[in-house]
mmCIF file of C-alpha atoms and ligand atoms in Angstrom:
data_model
loop_
_atom_site.group_PDB
_atom_site.id
_atom_site.type_symbol
_atom_site.label_atom_id
_atom_site.label_comp_id
_atom_site.label_asym_id
_atom_site.label_seq_id
_atom_site.Cartn_x
_atom_site.Cartn_y
_atom_site.Cartn_z
ATOM 1 C CA MET A 1 106.362 213.825 95.013
ATOM 2 C CA LEU A 2 106.410 209.748 94.744
ATOM 3 C CA ASN A 3 107.534 207.829 95.477
ATOM 4 C CA VAL A 4 108.852 203.786 95.114
ATOM 5 C CA LYS A 5 109.521 201.938 97.871
ATOM 6 C CA ILE A 6 110.696 197.647 98.214
ATOM 7 C CA THR A 7 107.199 196.927 99.866
ATOM 8 C CA GLY A 8 108.659 192.529 99.643
ATOM 9 C CA THR A 9 111.315 190.504 98.849
ATOM 10 C CA GLY A 10 112.045 186.367 98.353
ATOM 11 C CA GLY A 11 114.034 184.322 97.135
ATOM 12 C CA TYR A 12 114.760 180.735 95.741
ATOM 13 C CA LEU A 13 117.204 178.366 95.742
ATOM 14 C CA PRO A 14 117.294 175.100 93.732
ATOM 15 C CA GLU A 15 118.028 171.403 95.379
ATOM 16 C CA LYS A 16 120.828 170.289 94.101
ATOM 17 C CA ILE A 17 124.337 171.772 95.136
ATOM 18 C CA VAL A 18 126.933 171.296 92.925
ATOM 19 C CA THR A 19 131.213 171.769 95.903
ATOM 20 C CA ASN A 20 134.291 172.010 94.324
ATOM 21 C CA LYS A 21 135.194 168.616 95.644
ATOM 22 C CA ASP A 22 132.756 167.430 92.839
ATOM 23 C CA PHE A 23 134.892 169.218 89.462
ATOM 24 C CA GLU A 24 137.253 167.754 91.159
ATOM 25 C CA SER A 25 136.489 164.210 89.814
ATOM 26 C CA THR A 26 135.570 165.541 85.759
ATOM 27 C CA LEU A 27 138.009 168.986 85.177
ATOM 28 C CA ASP A 28 141.546 169.820 85.835
ATOM 29 C CA THR A 29 140.655 172.158 89.873
ATOM 30 C CA THR A 30 140.876 171.933 92.886
ATOM 31 C CA ASP A 31 138.396 173.363 95.601
ATOM 32 C CA GLU A 32 142.014 175.366 97.173
ATOM 33 C CA TRP A 33 142.576 177.128 93.786
ATOM 34 C CA ILE A 34 137.883 177.821 93.190
ATOM 35 C CA TYR A 35 137.989 179.421 97.266
ATOM 36 C CA ALA A 36 140.914 181.305 96.987
ATOM 37 C CA ARG A 37 140.753 182.623 93.376
ATOM 38 C CA THR A 38 136.797 184.013 93.770
ATOM 39 C CA GLY A 39 135.385 182.816 97.394
ATOM 40 C CA ILE A 40 133.118 180.409 96.172
ATOM 41 C CA LYS A 41 132.646 176.802 98.608
ATOM 42 C CA GLN A 42 129.303 174.865 96.308
ATOM 43 C CA ARG A 43 126.643 176.646 93.839
ATOM 44 C CA HIS A 44 123.282 175.519 93.604
ATOM 45 C CA VAL A 45 121.978 172.869 90.760
ATOM 46 C CA ILE A 46 118.942 173.330 88.941
ATOM 47 C CA ALA A 47 115.973 170.310 88.645
ATOM 48 C CA LYS A 48 115.480 168.616 84.854
ATOM 49 C CA HIS A 49 112.174 169.294 85.791
ATOM 50 C CA GLU A 50 113.091 173.536 86.500
ATOM 51 C CA THR A 51 112.937 176.593 84.220
ATOM 52 C CA THR A 52 114.143 180.260 85.713
ATOM 53 C CA SER A 53 110.297 180.517 85.067
ATOM 54 C CA SER A 54 109.894 178.293 87.560
ATOM 55 C CA MET A 55 112.203 179.805 89.841
ATOM 56 C CA ALA A 56 110.972 183.080 89.086
ATOM 57 C CA GLU A 57 107.509 182.276 90.537
ATOM 58 C CA MET A 58 108.775 180.376 93.551
ATOM 59 C CA ALA A 59 111.201 183.644 94.089
ATOM 60 C CA ALA A 60 107.724 186.043 92.943
ATOM 61 C CA ASN A 61 105.609 184.565 96.504
ATOM 62 C CA ASN A 62 108.003 184.830 98.325
ATOM 63 C CA ALA A 63 107.998 188.396 97.788
ATOM 64 C CA LEU A 64 104.294 189.048 96.999
ATOM 65 C CA GLU A 65 103.602 187.300 100.104
ATOM 66 C CA ALA A 66 106.095 189.546 102.432
ATOM 67 C CA ALA A 67 104.301 192.430 101.234
ATOM 68 C CA ASN A 68 100.908 190.772 102.182
ATOM 69 C CA ILE A 69 99.481 191.553 98.934
ATOM 70 C CA ASP A 70 97.947 189.519 96.128
ATOM 71 C CA ALA A 71 99.511 188.090 92.977
ATOM 72 C CA SER A 72 95.871 189.894 90.621
ATOM 73 C CA GLU A 73 97.521 193.271 92.297
ATOM 74 C CA ILE A 74 100.536 193.301 89.731
ATOM 75 C CA ASP A 75 100.337 195.896 86.986
ATOM 76 C CA LEU A 76 103.884 196.154 85.653
ATOM 77 C CA ILE A 77 106.300 192.327 85.666
ATOM 78 C CA ILE A 78 110.444 192.406 84.732
ATOM 79 C CA VAL A 79 112.250 189.749 84.485
ATOM 80 C CA GLY A 80 115.631 190.205 84.655
ATOM 81 C CA THR A 81 117.675 186.771 83.056
ATOM 82 C CA SER A 82 119.924 186.364 80.163
ATOM 83 C CA SER A 83 119.074 181.908 80.624
ATOM 84 C CA PRO A 84 115.470 182.410 79.665
ATOM 85 C CA ASP A 85 112.907 180.323 78.946
ATOM 86 C CA ARG A 86 112.136 181.295 75.605
ATOM 87 C CA VAL A 87 113.771 183.953 73.011
ATOM 88 C CA PHE A 88 110.010 184.115 73.360
ATOM 89 C CA PRO A 89 107.705 184.791 75.144
ATOM 90 C CA SER A 90 109.670 187.001 77.666
ATOM 91 C CA THR A 91 109.967 184.566 80.618
ATOM 92 C CA ALA A 92 108.279 187.976 82.691
ATOM 93 C CA CYS A 93 105.682 186.779 80.441
ATOM 94 C CA ILE A 94 104.976 182.937 81.434
ATOM 95 C CA LEU A 95 105.401 183.647 85.027
ATOM 96 C CA GLN A 96 102.144 186.567 85.018
ATOM 97 C CA HIS A 97 100.308 183.180 83.704
ATOM 98 C CA LYS A 98 102.040 181.277 86.291
ATOM 99 C CA LEU A 99 101.184 183.873 89.151
ATOM 100 C CA GLY A 100 97.335 185.341 88.084
ATOM 101 C CA ALA A 101 99.074 188.296 88.258
ATOM 102 C CA GLY A 102 97.197 191.581 86.133
ATOM 103 C CA ASN A 103 97.651 192.838 82.424
ATOM 104 C CA GLY A 104 100.242 195.660 82.845
ATOM 105 C CA PRO A 105 103.334 195.186 80.384
ATOM 106 C CA ALA A 106 104.406 192.186 81.455
ATOM 107 C CA PHE A 107 109.198 191.887 79.633
ATOM 108 C CA ASP A 108 112.268 190.232 80.746
ATOM 109 C CA VAL A 109 115.793 192.526 80.150
ATOM 110 C CA GLN A 110 118.866 191.164 79.582
ATOM 111 C CA ALA A 111 121.566 193.075 81.219
ATOM 112 C CA ALA A 112 123.917 189.865 81.710
ATOM 113 C CA CYS A 113 125.006 190.027 85.457
ATOM 114 C CA SER A 114 123.762 193.796 86.149
ATOM 115 C CA GLY A 115 119.960 192.898 84.759
ATOM 116 C CA PHE A 116 118.386 192.625 88.182
ATOM 117 C CA ILE A 117 119.795 196.873 88.323
ATOM 118 C CA TYR A 118 118.877 197.231 85.282
ATOM 119 C CA ALA A 119 115.513 195.712 86.004
ATOM 120 C CA LEU A 120 114.870 198.640 88.871
ATOM 121 C CA GLY A 121 116.079 200.980 87.301
ATOM 122 C CA ILE A 122 113.183 200.562 84.468
ATOM 123 C CA ALA A 123 110.765 199.662 87.161
ATOM 124 C CA HIS A 124 111.740 203.494 88.997
ATOM 125 C CA GLN A 125 110.800 205.027 86.545
ATOM 126 C CA PHE A 126 108.304 203.303 84.949
ATOM 127 C CA ILE A 127 105.912 203.708 88.972
ATOM 128 C CA LYS A 128 107.435 206.618 88.803
ATOM 129 C CA SER A 129 105.949 208.468 86.024
ATOM 130 C CA SER A 130 102.603 206.867 87.233
ATOM 131 C CA GLY A 131 102.737 204.371 84.933
ATOM 132 C CA ALA A 132 101.841 201.106 86.643
ATOM 133 C CA LYS A 133 101.251 201.206 91.704
ATOM 134 C CA LYS A 134 102.157 197.592 92.262
ATOM 135 C CA ALA A 135 105.940 196.196 90.336
ATOM 136 C CA LEU A 136 107.300 192.370 90.669
ATOM 137 C CA VAL A 137 111.412 193.035 89.702
ATOM 138 C CA ILE A 138 112.813 190.011 89.171
ATOM 139 C CA GLY A 139 115.812 188.214 89.087
ATOM 140 C CA ALA A 140 116.568 184.411 87.532
ATOM 141 C CA GLU A 141 118.812 182.079 86.103
ATOM 142 C CA ALA A 142 118.829 178.777 84.953
ATOM 143 C CA ASN A 143 123.082 179.265 84.429
ATOM 144 C CA SER A 144 124.009 175.562 84.401
ATOM 145 C CA ARG A 145 121.524 175.778 81.216
ATOM 146 C CA ILE A 146 124.442 178.297 79.094
ATOM 147 C CA LEU A 147 127.928 175.889 80.685
ATOM 148 C CA ASP A 148 130.523 174.447 79.267
ATOM 149 C CA TYR A 149 131.057 171.594 81.904
ATOM 150 C CA THR A 150 133.989 171.214 80.642
ATOM 151 C CA ASP A 151 135.259 174.927 80.421
ATOM 152 C CA ARG A 152 137.349 175.240 83.966
ATOM 153 C CA ASN A 153 137.492 178.996 83.865
ATOM 154 C CA THR A 154 134.011 179.182 83.374
ATOM 155 C CA CYS A 155 131.123 176.190 84.718
ATOM 156 C CA VAL A 156 132.979 176.732 88.733
ATOM 157 C CA ILE A 157 131.591 180.101 89.206
ATOM 158 C CA PHE A 158 128.202 181.313 88.017
ATOM 159 C CA GLY A 159 125.162 178.587 90.116
ATOM 160 C CA ASP A 160 121.361 178.708 89.056
ATOM 161 C CA GLY A 161 118.536 181.064 91.416
ATOM 162 C CA ALA A 162 115.554 183.025 91.674
ATOM 163 C CA GLY A 163 116.214 186.245 93.514
ATOM 164 C CA ALA A 164 112.603 189.214 93.197
ATOM 165 C CA VAL A 165 110.890 192.516 95.054
ATOM 166 C CA VAL A 166 107.594 194.250 95.116
ATOM 167 C CA LEU A 167 107.782 197.482 94.186
ATOM 168 C CA GLU A 168 105.024 199.792 95.576
ATOM 169 C CA ALA A 169 104.127 203.639 94.316
ATOM 170 C CA ALA A 170 105.116 205.207 98.272
ATOM 171 C CA ASP A 171 104.800 208.715 100.281
ATOM 172 C CA GLU A 172 108.072 207.672 102.095
ATOM 173 C CA PRO A 173 111.901 207.990 100.151
ATOM 174 C CA GLY A 174 112.140 204.341 99.597
ATOM 175 C CA ILE A 175 114.713 203.518 95.412
ATOM 176 C CA LEU A 176 116.626 206.878 95.828
ATOM 177 C CA SER A 177 118.292 206.457 92.361
ATOM 178 C CA THR A 178 119.235 204.625 89.989
ATOM 179 C CA HIS A 179 122.288 204.520 87.404
ATOM 180 C CA MET A 180 122.623 201.967 84.532
ATOM 181 C CA HIS A 181 125.552 202.604 82.122
ATOM 182 C CA ALA A 182 127.197 200.546 79.258
ATOM 183 C CA ASP A 183 130.059 199.639 76.895
ATOM 184 C CA GLY A 184 130.277 197.678 74.270
ATOM 185 C CA GLN A 185 133.149 197.727 73.257
ATOM 186 C CA TYR A 186 133.801 194.794 75.347
ATOM 187 C CA GLN A 187 131.554 192.159 73.402
ATOM 188 C CA ASP A 188 134.192 190.124 73.521
ATOM 189 C CA LEU A 189 136.016 189.305 77.581
ATOM 190 C CA LEU A 190 132.483 187.602 78.405
ATOM 191 C CA TYR A 191 129.331 186.638 75.967
ATOM 192 C CA ILE A 192 126.733 183.811 74.888
ATOM 193 C CA ASN A 193 126.401 183.267 71.172
ATOM 194 C CA ASN A 194 123.411 183.128 69.515
ATOM 195 C CA PRO A 195 121.582 179.489 70.186
ATOM 196 C CA ILE A 196 119.854 180.215 67.350
ATOM 197 C CA LYS A 197 122.070 179.086 64.972
ATOM 198 C CA ASP A 198 122.362 180.622 61.950
ATOM 199 C CA GLN A 199 123.214 183.321 64.126
ATOM 200 C CA ARG A 200 126.337 182.039 65.382
ATOM 201 C CA ALA A 201 129.895 182.831 64.752
ATOM 202 C CA ASP A 202 131.248 180.508 62.198
ATOM 203 C CA GLY A 203 131.724 177.350 63.654
ATOM 204 C CA GLU A 204 131.284 178.354 67.754
ATOM 205 C CA ASN A 205 128.898 177.131 70.350
ATOM 206 C CA SER A 206 126.458 178.453 72.473
ATOM 207 C CA TYR A 207 127.839 178.227 75.790
ATOM 208 C CA MET A 208 128.905 181.026 78.037
ATOM 209 C CA THR A 209 132.403 182.716 77.390
ATOM 210 C CA MET A 210 134.886 184.123 79.454
ATOM 211 C CA HIS A 211 137.737 186.371 79.593
ATOM 212 C CA GLY A 212 138.505 186.677 83.153
ATOM 213 C CA ASN A 213 140.964 188.248 83.910
ATOM 214 C CA ASP A 214 140.663 190.844 82.042
ATOM 215 C CA VAL A 215 136.760 190.951 83.471
ATOM 216 C CA TYR A 216 138.087 192.207 86.616
ATOM 217 C CA LYS A 217 140.117 194.529 85.516
ATOM 218 C CA VAL A 218 137.548 196.570 84.661
ATOM 219 C CA ALA A 219 135.082 194.866 86.308
ATOM 220 C CA VAL A 220 137.758 196.532 89.793
ATOM 221 C CA LYS A 221 137.586 200.497 88.429
ATOM 222 C CA THR A 222 133.634 200.334 87.175
ATOM 223 C CA LEU A 223 132.212 199.140 90.614
ATOM 224 C CA SER A 224 134.356 201.900 92.546
ATOM 225 C CA ARG A 225 133.339 204.872 90.437
ATOM 226 C CA ILE A 226 129.981 203.686 90.173
ATOM 227 C CA VAL A 227 129.665 203.514 93.976
ATOM 228 C CA ASP A 228 131.046 207.487 93.749
ATOM 229 C CA GLU A 229 128.210 208.616 90.897
ATOM 230 C CA THR A 230 125.730 207.700 93.206
ATOM 231 C CA LEU A 231 126.605 208.596 97.069
ATOM 232 C CA GLU A 232 126.930 211.631 94.890
ATOM 233 C CA ALA A 233 124.045 211.780 92.944
ATOM 234 C CA ASN A 234 122.243 212.107 95.837
ATOM 235 C CA GLY A 235 124.734 213.560 97.942
ATOM 236 C CA LEU A 236 125.735 211.343 100.750
ATOM 237 C CA ALA A 237 128.212 209.986 102.391
ATOM 238 C CA LYS A 238 130.586 207.025 102.050
ATOM 239 C CA SER A 239 129.703 206.773 105.993
ATOM 240 C CA ASP A 240 125.513 207.113 105.547
ATOM 241 C CA VAL A 241 125.792 203.552 103.416
ATOM 242 C CA ASP A 242 124.659 200.785 106.463
ATOM 243 C CA TRP A 243 124.764 198.066 103.562
ATOM 244 C CA LEU A 244 126.853 197.185 100.964
ATOM 245 C CA ILE A 245 125.419 194.274 98.231
ATOM 246 C CA PRO A 246 127.715 193.687 94.982
ATOM 247 C CA HIS A 247 126.736 191.559 92.323
ATOM 248 C CA GLN A 248 128.487 188.541 93.400
ATOM 249 C CA ALA A 249 131.032 187.065 90.977
ATOM 250 C CA ASN A 250 134.221 186.990 93.427
ATOM 251 C CA ILE A 251 135.351 187.524 96.945
ATOM 252 C CA ARG A 252 138.204 189.932 95.623
ATOM 253 C CA ILE A 253 135.677 191.883 94.093
ATOM 254 C CA ILE A 254 134.034 192.588 96.189
ATOM 255 C CA SER A 255 136.397 192.996 98.717
ATOM 256 C CA SER A 256 139.066 195.743 96.725
ATOM 257 C CA VAL A 257 135.033 197.514 95.877
ATOM 258 C CA ALA A 258 134.593 197.734 100.012
ATOM 259 C CA LYS A 259 137.397 198.643 100.950
ATOM 260 C CA LYS A 260 136.968 202.181 98.343
ATOM 261 C CA LEU A 261 133.573 202.638 100.421
ATOM 262 C CA LYS A 262 135.424 202.185 103.479
ATOM 263 C CA MET A 263 132.791 199.433 103.813
ATOM 264 C CA PRO A 264 134.096 197.087 107.025
ATOM 265 C CA MET A 265 132.928 193.336 105.219
ATOM 266 C CA GLU A 266 130.843 192.791 108.259
ATOM 267 C CA ARG A 267 128.557 195.594 106.553
ATOM 268 C CA VAL A 268 128.630 193.402 102.776
ATOM 269 C CA ILE A 269 125.720 191.184 102.258
ATOM 270 C CA LEU A 270 127.828 188.062 101.233
ATOM 271 C CA THR A 271 126.455 184.947 99.007
ATOM 272 C CA ILE A 272 129.150 183.950 97.402
ATOM 273 C CA GLU A 273 130.637 181.301 98.504
ATOM 274 C CA ASN A 274 127.015 179.028 98.732
ATOM 275 C CA GLN A 275 125.929 180.560 95.824
ATOM 276 C CA GLY A 276 128.430 181.705 93.434
ATOM 277 C CA ASN A 277 127.903 183.189 90.752
ATOM 278 C CA THR A 278 123.880 183.212 89.839
ATOM 279 C CA SER A 279 124.124 186.717 87.755
ATOM 280 C CA ALA A 280 121.115 189.435 87.844
ATOM 281 C CA ALA A 281 119.099 186.885 90.343
ATOM 282 C CA SER A 282 123.459 187.795 92.231
ATOM 283 C CA VAL A 283 121.703 190.264 93.854
ATOM 284 C CA PRO A 284 118.171 190.093 94.955
ATOM 285 C CA LEU A 285 118.918 187.296 96.221
ATOM 286 C CA ALA A 286 121.734 189.191 98.551
ATOM 287 C CA LEU A 287 118.994 191.537 100.027
ATOM 288 C CA ASP A 288 116.027 188.507 100.855
ATOM 289 C CA LEU A 289 119.234 186.106 102.452
ATOM 290 C CA ALA A 290 119.919 189.663 104.791
ATOM 291 C CA VAL A 291 116.203 190.939 104.667
ATOM 292 C CA ARG A 292 115.404 187.254 106.106
ATOM 293 C CA ASP A 293 117.577 187.023 109.033
ATOM 294 C CA GLY A 294 116.915 190.480 110.564
ATOM 295 C CA ARG A 295 121.058 192.548 109.224
ATOM 296 C CA ILE A 296 118.710 194.805 106.690
ATOM 297 C CA LYS A 297 115.982 196.476 108.632
ATOM 298 C CA LYS A 298 113.266 199.106 107.741
ATOM 299 C CA GLY A 299 114.972 202.819 107.823
ATOM 300 C CA ASP A 300 118.633 200.994 107.071
ATOM 301 C CA MET A 301 120.468 202.524 103.648
ATOM 302 C CA VAL A 302 121.391 200.109 101.025
ATOM 303 C CA LEU A 303 123.636 200.376 98.549
ATOM 304 C CA MET A 304 123.998 197.867 95.121
ATOM 305 C CA GLU A 305 125.716 197.221 92.141
ATOM 306 C CA ALA A 306 126.762 195.415 89.810
ATOM 307 C CA PHE A 307 128.057 194.181 86.841
ATOM 308 C CA GLY A 308 127.808 191.785 84.146
ATOM 309 C CA GLY A 309 128.664 190.945 80.440
ATOM 310 C CA GLY A 310 128.464 193.872 77.166
ATOM 311 C CA PHE A 311 129.797 195.142 79.973
ATOM 312 C CA VAL A 312 127.246 196.399 81.464
ATOM 313 C CA TRP A 313 126.826 197.667 84.322
ATOM 314 C CA GLY A 314 124.550 199.764 87.269
ATOM 315 C CA SER A 315 123.571 201.316 91.014
ATOM 316 C CA ALA A 316 120.743 201.679 93.777
ATOM 317 C CA LEU A 317 120.205 203.035 96.289
ATOM 318 C CA VAL A 318 118.010 201.744 98.276
ATOM 319 C CA LYS A 319 115.695 203.590 101.613
ATOM 320 C CA MET A 320 114.570 199.961 103.303
HETATM 321 N N1 COA B 401 140.624 175.373 88.214
HETATM 322 C C1 COA B 401 142.132 176.103 87.894
HETATM 323 N N2 COA B 401 143.162 176.547 87.113
HETATM 324 C C2 COA B 401 141.567 176.824 86.988
HETATM 325 C C3 COA B 401 140.823 177.445 86.663
HETATM 326 C C4 COA B 401 140.312 175.699 87.218
HETATM 327 N N3 COA B 401 139.077 176.406 87.705
HETATM 328 N N4 COA B 401 139.888 178.662 85.694
HETATM 329 C C5 COA B 401 141.766 178.408 85.553
HETATM 330 N N5 COA B 401 142.296 178.691 85.371
HETATM 331 C C6 COA B 401 143.980 178.877 85.235
HETATM 332 C C7 COA B 401 144.015 179.158 84.253
HETATM 333 O O1 COA B 401 143.889 177.790 83.210
HETATM 334 C C8 COA B 401 145.265 180.386 83.717
HETATM 335 O O2 COA B 401 146.342 178.736 84.327
HETATM 336 P P1 COA B 401 147.089 179.382 82.949
HETATM 337 O O3 COA B 401 148.335 180.191 84.538
HETATM 338 O O4 COA B 401 147.776 177.754 83.001
HETATM 339 O O5 COA B 401 147.176 179.719 81.773
HETATM 340 C C9 COA B 401 145.330 180.067 85.781
HETATM 341 O O6 COA B 401 144.481 180.032 85.981
HETATM 342 C C10 COA B 401 144.801 182.098 86.105
HETATM 343 O O7 COA B 401 144.009 181.998 84.576
HETATM 344 P P2 COA B 401 142.822 183.353 85.238
HETATM 345 O O8 COA B 401 142.157 183.186 84.844
HETATM 346 O O9 COA B 401 144.580 184.339 84.822
HETATM 347 O O10 COA B 401 142.970 183.999 87.032
HETATM 348 P P3 COA B 401 142.740 184.923 88.370
HETATM 349 O O11 COA B 401 142.746 184.584 88.683
HETATM 350 O O12 COA B 401 141.798 185.655 86.973
HETATM 351 O O13 COA B 401 141.091 184.232 88.610
HETATM 352 C C11 COA B 401 138.566 183.980 88.031
HETATM 353 C C12 COA B 401 140.112 183.731 87.003
HETATM 354 C C13 COA B 401 137.110 183.709 86.863
HETATM 355 C C14 COA B 401 138.814 183.900 88.772
HETATM 356 C C15 COA B 401 138.741 185.516 87.798
HETATM 357 O O14 COA B 401 139.629 185.865 86.543
HETATM 358 C C16 COA B 401 136.733 186.578 88.367
HETATM 359 O O15 COA B 401 136.685 186.419 88.738
HETATM 360 N N6 COA B 401 137.278 187.499 86.872
HETATM 361 C C17 COA B 401 136.046 188.087 86.705
HETATM 362 C C18 COA B 401 134.202 187.552 87.085
HETATM 363 C C19 COA B 401 133.329 188.440 86.676
HETATM 364 O O16 COA B 401 133.445 189.576 87.535
HETATM 365 N N7 COA B 401 132.331 187.924 85.543
HETATM 366 C C20 COA B 401 131.859 188.807 85.221
HETATM 367 C C21 COA B 401 130.562 189.725 85.932
HETATM 368 S S1 COA B 401 129.294 187.542 85.848
#
């Protein structure tokens, strides 16, 4: 049977850092409040000359180098993003040109904070059906460009960055399964209006709006369910998972899911304190960090999960 392996990972974070303290002069907030409620201390913010595709390019080049392959060998590019450079062409097309990748399909997946997991699931199926041999799957977000910096409910939570993986067709097991779900009834709890003026709801802007507390409750329930679904689909026990890589939305959500999985926090890869919530970039950035610092090793069983506006949620079980 044709398998799909992650053969390289990469990440990129913009140089500029905004700390919780920095918000104290412009917002009715405190470092203590933000840290206690979210686990976030700081986040990276994109520079004026940077874009989602430029961050994706840095992450992709890191991943290509780690996989030891040339961009010209890539025959599929999928970028998970909700903050693309342009409405069209896709960030993936722009990236393909920047990298000098092959002329295979390149497209974006818009699944909010689950964008990387969705992109990974699609690429997994694509390679399995022999539609491609070597793929780049990326989560990249310029969240700071879609935030209202007068809204303390949203702007303190999100950060910018990009994470990437190279996937290759392989003989040995790699991605064991991917799972994706959506429930559009929750569309008003977390959204951004269309930036095209004529298509916005009356009088509304096109910044992110989040009803955080309602999102929180559904996220905890849903993520616990998808962990069970993933393990059941593979006939595995909770104890078979070596590492949990959760979407980095809130340390309290992450701890609840880890507890359900009976996973000690030392086995959970965390970036939230230093990176905040980088939406679609958070899972691949955390994966890259743990691969590069040597925690995640070849053969380890890794469970990734994410949840975001839609609602959309998903998971991937991967033997590294
Ligand atoms: N600083 C100080 N106070 C703040 C604040 C801030 N940055 N942001 C909100 N508050 C206030 C609220 O206005 C509210 O005040 P009120 O009681 O006077 O109305 C109070 O704090 C409590 O707000 P609430 O939204 O109930 O807080 P919370 O404990 O739920 O924490 C979040 C807020 C956003 C951190 C939390 O709900 C969360 O993380 N939600 C999920 C986010 C998520 O998973 N997103 C999906 C994936 S992207």
